[in-house]
CSV table of C-alpha atoms and ligand atoms in Angstrom, one decimal:
chain,number,residue,atom,x,y,z
O,299,MET,CA,58.2,50.9,154.6
O,300,SER,CA,56.5,52.8,151.8
O,301,GLU,CA,57.1,56.5,151.6
O,302,LYS,CA,54.8,58.8,153.5
O,303,ILE,CA,52.2,60.9,151.6
O,304,GLU,CA,52.6,64.6,151.7
O,305,LEU,CA,49.2,66.2,152.4
O,306,ILE,CA,50.1,69.8,151.5
O,307,GLY,CA,49.4,70.1,147.8
O,308,LEU,CA,46.8,67.4,147.4
O,309,SER,CA,43.7,68.6,145.7
O,310,LYS,CA,40.5,68.3,147.7
O,311,LYS,CA,39.4,65.4,145.4
O,312,GLU,CA,42.7,63.7,146.0
O,313,LEU,CA,42.4,64.1,149.8
O,314,GLU,CA,38.9,62.7,149.6
O,315,SER,CA,39.9,59.6,147.7
O,316,TYR,CA,42.9,59.1,150.0
O,317,LEU,CA,40.6,59.2,153.1
O,318,ALA,CA,38.1,56.9,151.3
O,319,SER,CA,40.9,54.4,150.8
O,320,LEU,CA,41.3,54.5,154.6
O,321,GLY,CA,37.6,53.7,154.9
O,322,GLU,CA,36.7,57.3,156.0
O,323,LYS,CA,33.7,59.3,154.9
O,324,ASN,CA,33.9,62.4,152.8
O,325,PHE,CA,33.2,64.8,155.7
O,326,ARG,CA,36.4,63.6,157.3
O,327,ALA,CA,38.3,64.8,154.3
O,328,LYS,CA,36.6,68.2,154.7
O,329,GLN,CA,37.6,68.3,158.4
O,330,LEU,CA,41.2,67.4,157.6
O,331,TRP,CA,41.2,70.0,154.8
O,332,GLN,CA,40.0,72.7,157.2
O,333,TRP,CA,42.8,71.7,159.7
O,334,LEU,CA,45.4,72.0,157.0
O,335,TYR,CA,44.2,75.2,155.2
O,336,TYR,CA,41.8,77.0,157.5
O,337,GLN,CA,43.6,76.4,160.9
O,338,GLY,CA,47.1,76.0,159.5
O,339,ALA,CA,47.7,72.9,161.6
O,340,LYS,CA,51.2,71.5,161.6
O,341,SER,CA,50.5,68.3,163.5
O,342,PHE,CA,47.9,65.6,163.6
O,343,ALA,CA,47.8,65.8,167.4
O,344,GLU,CA,46.0,69.1,167.3
O,345,MET,CA,43.2,67.9,165.1
O,346,SER,CA,40.8,67.5,167.9
O,347,ASN,CA,37.6,66.6,166.0
O,348,LEU,CA,39.3,63.6,164.3
O,349,SER,CA,39.2,60.2,166.1
O,350,LYS,CA,42.3,59.1,167.9
O,351,SER,CA,42.5,56.1,165.6
O,352,LEU,CA,42.3,58.2,162.4
O,353,ARG,CA,44.9,60.6,163.8
O,354,SER,CA,47.3,57.8,164.5
O,355,LYS,CA,46.7,56.3,161.0
O,356,LEU,CA,47.5,59.7,159.5
O,357,GLU,CA,50.5,60.1,161.7
O,358,GLU,CA,51.9,56.8,160.4
O,359,SER,CA,51.4,57.3,156.7
O,360,CYS,CA,51.3,61.1,156.0
O,361,THR,CA,53.3,64.3,156.5
O,362,ILE,CA,52.4,68.0,156.7
O,363,THR,CA,55.6,69.8,155.5
O,364,ARG,CA,56.7,73.4,155.5
O,365,PRO,CA,59.8,74.4,153.7
O,366,LYS,CA,62.7,75.3,156.0
O,367,ILE,CA,63.4,79.0,156.6
O,368,ILE,CA,67.1,79.5,155.9
O,369,THR,CA,67.2,83.2,156.2
O,370,GLU,CA,64.7,86.0,156.7
O,371,GLN,CA,65.3,89.7,156.0
O,372,ILE,CA,63.1,92.7,156.5
O,373,SER,CA,64.0,95.8,154.5
O,374,SER,CA,63.6,99.4,155.7
O,375,ASP,CA,60.3,99.6,153.8
O,376,LYS,CA,59.0,96.5,155.6
O,377,THR,CA,59.3,94.2,152.7
O,378,HIS,CA,59.9,90.8,154.1
O,379,LYS,CA,61.9,88.1,152.3
O,380,TRP,CA,62.4,84.5,153.1
O,381,LEU,CA,65.0,82.1,151.6
O,382,LEU,CA,63.3,78.7,151.8
O,383,GLU,CA,64.7,75.2,151.4
O,384,PHE,CA,62.8,72.2,150.3
O,385,SER,CA,63.4,68.6,151.3
O,386,ASP,CA,65.8,68.0,148.4
O,387,GLY,CA,67.9,71.0,149.4
O,388,GLU,CA,66.7,73.3,146.6
O,389,ARG,CA,66.1,76.9,147.6
O,390,ILE,CA,63.8,79.6,146.4
O,391,GLU,CA,62.6,82.9,147.7
O,392,THR,CA,59.3,84.2,148.8
O,393,VAL,CA,58.6,87.9,149.5
O,394,TYR,CA,55.9,89.7,151.4
O,395,ILE,CA,55.2,93.2,150.2
O,396,PRO,CA,53.1,95.2,152.6
O,397,GLU,CA,50.9,98.1,151.5
O,398,GLU,CA,49.0,100.5,153.7
O,399,ASP,CA,45.9,98.5,154.1
O,400,ARG,CA,46.8,95.1,152.6
O,401,GLY,CA,49.8,93.2,151.3
O,402,ALA,CA,50.9,90.7,148.7
O,403,VAL,CA,52.8,87.6,149.0
O,404,CYS,CA,55.1,87.1,145.9
O,405,ILE,CA,55.6,83.4,145.3
O,406,SER,CA,58.0,81.4,143.1
O,407,THR,CA,57.0,78.6,140.8
O,408,GLN,CA,60.3,77.1,139.6
O,409,VAL,CA,63.9,76.8,140.9
O,410,GLY,CA,65.6,79.1,138.3
O,411,CYS,CA,64.0,79.8,135.0
O,412,ALA,CA,64.5,78.6,131.4
O,413,MET,CA,63.3,81.7,129.7
O,414,GLY,CA,66.7,83.6,129.9
O,415,CYS,CA,65.4,87.1,129.8
O,416,LYS,CA,68.4,89.4,129.5
O,417,PHE,CA,67.4,91.8,132.3
O,418,CYS,CA,66.4,89.2,134.8
O,419,HIS,CA,68.8,87.7,137.4
O,420,THR,CA,66.7,84.5,137.8
O,421,GLY,CA,66.9,84.1,134.0
O,422,SER,CA,70.6,84.0,134.2
O,423,GLN,CA,70.5,81.1,136.5
O,424,LYS,CA,69.0,78.3,134.2
O,425,ILE,CA,66.3,76.0,135.4
O,426,THR,CA,66.7,73.3,138.0
O,427,ARG,CA,63.2,72.0,138.4
O,428,ASN,CA,59.5,72.8,138.7
O,429,LEU,CA,58.1,73.3,142.1
O,430,THR,CA,55.3,71.0,143.2
O,431,ALA,CA,51.8,72.3,144.0
O,432,GLY,CA,52.6,71.7,147.7
O,433,GLU,CA,55.8,73.7,147.5
O,434,ILE,CA,54.0,76.6,145.8
O,435,VAL,CA,51.2,76.7,148.4
O,436,SER,CA,53.5,76.3,151.3
O,437,GLN,CA,55.3,79.5,150.5
O,438,PHE,CA,52.1,81.3,151.3
O,439,MET,CA,51.6,79.2,154.4
O,440,ILE,CA,55.0,80.1,155.7
O,441,ALA,CA,54.0,83.8,155.4
O,442,ARG,CA,50.8,83.1,157.3
O,443,ASP,CA,52.7,81.3,160.0
O,444,VAL,CA,55.1,84.2,160.4
O,445,TYR,CA,52.3,86.9,160.5
O,446,LYS,CA,50.1,84.6,162.7
O,447,GLU,CA,47.2,84.8,160.4
O,448,TRP,CA,45.6,81.5,161.2
O,449,PRO,CA,42.8,80.6,161.2
O,450,SER,CA,42.2,82.0,157.7
O,451,PRO,CA,40.8,85.5,158.2
O,452,LYS,CA,37.7,86.2,156.2
O,453,ASP,CA,37.6,90.0,156.7
O,454,GLU,CA,39.6,92.6,154.8
O,455,THR,CA,41.8,93.5,157.7
O,456,ARG,CA,44.3,90.8,157.0
O,457,HIS,CA,47.9,91.6,156.2
O,458,LEU,CA,48.3,88.8,153.6
O,459,SER,CA,45.4,89.8,151.4
O,460,ASN,CA,46.9,89.3,147.9
O,461,VAL,CA,49.1,86.9,146.0
O,462,VAL,CA,51.3,87.7,143.1
O,463,VAL,CA,52.8,84.9,141.1
O,464,MET,CA,55.9,86.9,140.2
O,465,GLY,CA,58.7,85.2,142.0
O,466,MET,CA,61.3,83.0,140.5
O,467,GLY,CA,60.3,81.0,137.4
O,468,GLU,CA,57.9,81.1,134.5
O,469,PRO,CA,54.6,79.9,136.0
O,470,LEU,CA,53.1,78.9,132.7
O,471,GLN,CA,56.0,76.5,132.1
O,472,ASN,CA,54.6,74.7,135.2
O,473,LEU,CA,50.9,75.0,134.5
O,474,GLU,CA,49.6,71.8,136.1
O,475,ASN,CA,51.2,72.4,139.5
O,476,VAL,CA,50.4,76.2,139.4
O,477,VAL,CA,46.7,75.6,138.7
O,478,LYS,CA,46.5,73.0,141.5
O,479,ALA,CA,48.2,75.4,143.9
O,480,LEU,CA,46.0,78.4,143.0
O,481,ASN,CA,42.9,76.3,143.4
O,482,ILE,CA,44.1,75.4,146.9
O,483,LEU,CA,44.8,79.0,147.8
O,484,THR,CA,41.4,80.2,146.6
O,485,ASP,CA,39.3,77.4,148.2
O,486,GLY,CA,36.7,78.9,150.5
O,487,GLU,CA,37.0,76.3,153.2
O,488,GLY,CA,40.7,76.8,153.5
O,489,ILE,CA,43.1,79.6,152.8
O,490,SER,CA,40.3,81.6,151.0
O,491,ILE,CA,42.2,84.1,149.0
O,492,SER,CA,39.7,85.4,146.4
O,493,LYS,CA,40.8,84.7,142.8
O,494,ARG,CA,40.4,88.4,142.0
O,495,ARG,CA,43.2,89.1,144.5
O,496,ILE,CA,45.7,86.8,142.7
O,497,THR,CA,47.7,88.0,139.8
O,498,LEU,CA,49.9,85.8,137.7
O,499,SER,CA,52.6,87.2,135.6
O,500,THR,CA,53.9,85.5,132.5
O,501,SER,CA,56.5,86.2,129.9
O,502,GLY,CA,53.9,85.0,127.4
O,503,ILE,CA,53.6,81.2,127.1
O,504,VAL,CA,50.7,81.7,124.7
O,505,PRO,CA,49.0,78.2,124.6
O,506,ASN,CA,48.8,78.1,128.4
O,507,ILE,CA,47.1,81.5,129.0
O,508,ILE,CA,43.5,80.6,128.3
O,509,PRO,CA,43.7,77.2,130.1
O,510,LEU,CA,45.1,79.0,133.2
O,511,ILE,CA,42.3,81.5,133.2
O,512,LYS,CA,39.6,78.9,132.6
O,513,GLU,CA,40.9,76.7,135.3
O,514,THR,CA,41.6,79.3,138.0
O,515,GLY,CA,40.0,82.7,137.2
O,516,VAL,CA,43.0,84.7,138.5
O,517,LYS,CA,44.1,88.0,137.0
O,518,LEU,CA,46.5,88.1,134.2
O,519,ALA,CA,49.7,90.2,133.8
O,520,ILE,CA,52.0,90.0,130.8
O,521,SER,CA,55.6,90.9,130.9
O,522,LEU,CA,55.7,92.9,127.7
O,523,HIS,CA,58.7,95.2,128.2
O,524,ALA,CA,59.0,96.3,124.5
O,525,PRO,CA,56.6,97.7,121.9
O,526,ASN,CA,57.7,95.5,118.9
O,527,ASN,CA,59.2,92.1,118.1
O,528,GLU,CA,62.5,93.4,117.1
O,529,LYS,CA,63.2,94.9,120.6
O,530,ARG,CA,61.3,92.3,122.6
O,531,SER,CA,63.3,89.4,121.0
O,532,GLN,CA,66.5,91.1,122.0
O,533,ILE,CA,65.7,91.0,125.7
O,534,MET,CA,63.2,88.0,125.8
O,535,PRO,CA,64.3,85.0,123.7
O,536,ILE,CA,60.8,83.4,124.2
O,537,ASN,CA,59.4,86.2,121.9
O,538,LYS,CA,60.8,84.3,118.9
O,539,LYS,CA,58.5,81.4,119.7
O,540,TYR,CA,55.5,83.4,120.9
O,541,PRO,CA,55.7,86.9,119.3
O,542,ILE,CA,53.7,90.0,120.4
O,543,GLU,CA,50.8,89.5,117.9
O,544,GLU,CA,50.1,86.0,119.3
O,545,ILE,CA,50.2,87.3,122.9
O,546,LEU,CA,47.9,90.2,122.2
O,547,GLN,CA,45.5,88.1,120.2
O,548,THR,CA,45.3,85.8,123.2
O,549,CYS,CA,44.8,88.7,125.6
O,550,HIS,CA,42.0,89.9,123.3
O,551,ASP,CA,40.4,86.4,123.5
O,552,TYR,CA,40.8,86.4,127.2
O,553,GLN,CA,38.9,89.6,127.5
O,554,GLN,CA,36.1,88.2,125.4
O,555,LEU,CA,35.7,85.5,128.0
O,556,ASP,CA,34.7,88.2,130.5
O,557,GLY,CA,34.5,91.8,129.2
O,558,SER,CA,35.2,93.3,132.6
O,559,HIS,CA,38.8,92.0,132.7
O,560,PHE,CA,41.7,94.3,132.3
O,561,VAL,CA,45.0,92.9,131.2
O,562,THR,CA,48.0,94.4,133.0
O,563,PHE,CA,51.2,94.8,131.0
O,564,GLU,CA,54.4,95.0,132.9
O,565,TYR,CA,56.8,97.3,131.3
O,566,LEU,CA,60.4,97.5,132.5
O,567,MET,CA,61.9,100.9,131.8
O,568,LEU,CA,65.3,100.3,130.3
O,569,LYS,CA,67.5,103.3,129.6
O,570,ASP,CA,67.7,104.3,125.8
O,571,PHE,CA,66.2,100.9,124.9
O,572,ASN,CA,62.4,101.1,125.3
O,573,ASP,CA,61.8,104.3,127.1
O,574,SER,CA,61.2,106.9,124.4
O,575,LEU,CA,57.9,108.6,123.5
O,576,ALA,CA,57.9,106.8,120.2
O,577,ASP,CA,58.0,103.5,122.1
O,578,ALA,CA,55.0,104.7,124.2
O,579,GLN,CA,53.1,105.6,121.0
O,580,GLU,CA,53.9,102.3,119.5
O,581,LEU,CA,52.4,100.6,122.5
O,582,VAL,CA,49.3,102.6,122.3
O,583,GLN,CA,48.9,101.6,118.6
O,584,LEU,CA,49.3,97.9,119.5
O,585,MET,CA,46.6,98.1,122.2
O,586,LYS,CA,44.2,99.8,119.8
O,587,LYS,CA,44.9,97.4,117.1
O,588,TYR,CA,44.0,94.4,119.3
O,589,LYS,CA,41.3,96.3,121.2
O,590,ILE,CA,42.7,95.6,124.6
O,591,ASN,CA,41.6,97.1,127.9
O,592,ALA,CA,45.1,97.6,129.0
O,593,LYS,CA,46.7,98.8,132.2
O,594,PHE,CA,50.5,99.4,132.3
O,595,ASN,CA,52.8,99.0,135.3
O,596,LEU,CA,55.9,100.9,134.5
O,597,ILE,CA,58.6,99.2,136.5
O,598,ALA,CA,61.8,100.8,137.6
O,599,PHE,CA,64.6,98.4,136.5
O,600,ASN,CA,66.6,96.9,139.3
O,601,PRO,CA,70.2,96.6,138.0
O,602,TRP,CA,72.4,93.7,139.0
O,603,PRO,CA,76.1,93.1,138.6
O,604,GLY,CA,76.9,91.9,135.0
O,605,CYS,CA,73.7,93.1,133.5
O,606,ASP,CA,73.8,95.0,130.2
O,607,TYR,CA,71.0,97.4,131.0
O,608,GLU,CA,70.5,100.5,133.0
O,609,PRO,CA,67.4,102.0,134.6
O,610,SER,CA,65.7,104.9,132.8
O,611,SER,CA,65.7,108.3,134.4
O,612,ARG,CA,62.8,109.4,136.5
O,613,ASN,CA,61.9,112.1,134.0
O,614,LYS,CA,61.8,109.7,131.1
O,615,ILE,CA,59.6,107.4,133.1
O,616,ILE,CA,57.2,110.2,134.0
O,617,ALA,CA,57.0,111.4,130.3
O,618,PHE,CA,56.4,107.8,129.2
O,619,SER,CA,53.6,107.4,131.7
O,620,GLN,CA,52.0,110.7,130.7
O,621,GLU,CA,52.0,109.6,127.0
O,622,LEU,CA,50.1,106.4,127.9
O,623,GLN,CA,47.7,108.3,130.2
O,624,LYS,CA,46.9,110.8,127.4
O,625,ASN,CA,45.6,107.8,125.5
O,626,ARG,CA,43.5,106.8,128.6
O,627,TYR,CA,45.6,103.9,129.7
O,628,ALA,CA,46.5,103.7,133.4
O,629,ALA,CA,50.2,103.7,133.7
O,630,PRO,CA,51.4,103.9,137.4
O,631,ILE,CA,55.1,103.9,138.1
O,632,ARG,CA,56.1,101.0,140.3
O,633,VAL,CA,58.8,101.8,142.8
O,634,ALA,CA,61.0,98.8,143.4
O,635,ARG,CA,60.3,97.6,147.0
O,636,GLY,CA,62.9,96.1,149.3
O,637,GLN,CA,65.8,97.4,147.3
O,638,ASP,CA,68.2,97.3,150.3
O,639,ILE,CA,67.6,93.5,150.5
O,640,LEU,CA,67.4,92.9,146.8
O,641,ALA,CA,63.8,91.8,147.1
O,642,ALA,CA,62.3,92.9,143.9
O,643,CYS,CA,60.6,90.1,142.2
O,644,GLY,CA,62.9,88.8,139.5
O,645,GLN,CA,65.9,89.6,141.7
O,646,LEU,CA,65.2,86.7,143.9
O,647,LYS,CA,67.9,84.5,145.3
O,648,SER,CA,70.6,86.6,143.6
O,649,LYS,CA,72.4,87.8,146.6
O,650,LYS,CA,72.8,84.3,148.1
O,651,GLN,CA,74.0,83.0,144.8
O,652,GLU,CA,76.7,85.6,144.6
O,653,ASN,CA,77.8,84.8,148.1
O,654,LYS,CA,78.4,81.2,147.2
F,732,SAH,N1,58.4,84.7,134.8
F,732,SAH,C1,57.3,85.6,135.0
F,732,SAH,C2,57.1,86.0,136.5
F,732,SAH,C3,58.3,86.2,137.3
F,732,SAH,S1,59.2,87.7,136.9
F,732,SAH,C4,57.4,86.8,134.2
F,732,SAH,O1,58.4,87.0,133.6
F,732,SAH,O2,56.4,87.6,134.0
F,732,SAH,C5,58.2,89.0,137.6
F,732,SAH,C6,58.4,90.3,137.0
F,732,SAH,O3,59.7,90.8,137.4
F,732,SAH,C7,58.4,90.3,135.5
F,732,SAH,O4,57.6,91.3,135.0
F,732,SAH,C8,59.9,90.6,135.2
F,732,SAH,O5,60.0,91.1,133.9
F,732,SAH,C9,60.3,91.5,136.3
F,732,SAH,N2,61.8,91.6,136.5
F,732,SAH,C10,62.7,90.7,136.1
F,732,SAH,N3,63.9,91.2,136.4
F,732,SAH,C11,63.8,92.4,136.9
F,732,SAH,C12,64.7,93.4,137.3
F,732,SAH,N4,66.0,93.3,137.3
F,732,SAH,N5,64.2,94.6,137.8
F,732,SAH,C13,62.8,94.8,137.9
F,732,SAH,N6,61.9,93.9,137.5
F,732,SAH,C14,62.4,92.7,137.0
F,733,SF4,FE1,62.0,83.9,133.8
F,733,SF4,FE2,60.3,85.9,134.3
F,733,SF4,FE3,62.9,86.2,134.7
F,733,SF4,FE4,62.1,86.0,132.2
F,733,SF4,S1,61.6,87.6,133.7
F,733,SF4,S2,63.8,84.9,133.1
F,733,SF4,S3,60.4,84.6,132.4
F,733,SF4,S4,61.5,84.8,135.8
């Protein structure tokens, strides 16, 4: 028997042509799509507006798979973390970060990461493989299952309102699957997360930035973490391939595509490394030189055993933030969420790994 087709992760076009191959009309593909992504159906049996014969055909040749939940933890601040396992036994983590009136699901795109950033626990784990589009989308679907938010809510009262692509892996090293997954998440007849509520963070894979934006329209965040190449290359080896000037030129071009867009720069505050006022001033000069509408997220560093860096002091972070604000750049300080369960993005899977 030939292998069954996994439906989660097929694009709408692929689903249409698959159903056409079964002799079904396009509107059947639309109905099936709505069952999968609007209703969150997990079985063909519940798809009541499809004929019995189509349901049994689908049953025979297709699957609707969710990853397996291995462990689930909720931290004291309500951050919710799942360790998920795919059919080949590989594991990743997905985190839900609730805010007062909304919440973001932080999803992973690779098992491990090849970028090897010195401050990142995922980066110390090497890369095993890319996730498929279905594996990326199904992380969000698991969160929807757990929070019982099917059928896809259209109003703004939903818990799972935002998506951040900031889990394990470098998303722009897995562009094709990430684009496909984001287009499923934003589809208005399905999961329906607005593209303006999705933020993708990258360490700066320059040639893939504009294609990502053109194909998805999601918001861009750059993990900058240093104000010059000398420092950035020390903590982010990828900077030798795609240095700051190339990243910022691309951010400038991105803003030309749509002048209203801000670029968010994530900036990890590392003690005595990148946290001085001179560093902040250097950042300001960079943004001016490349005419960028920048926002900064100053991130408190989450240390892990064996890491060479330490978090900056609270006072240093505040002074750094004020320096940026003096120059009219927003620079909120991000508290690490879910610290008691090591849930900060970039810290994912670490605890389990140590246990092994
Ligand atoms: N690979 C992408 C997205 C995943 S990392 C990227 O690097 O942008 C998501 C964010 O977590 C990045 O900004 C990353 O720099 C940050 N991060 C990594 N390790 C961290 C740590 N130990 N403490 C706090 N943030 C960390
Ligand atoms: Fe990979 Fe991002 Fe971690 Fe760097 S910070 S190693 S790019 S996951």
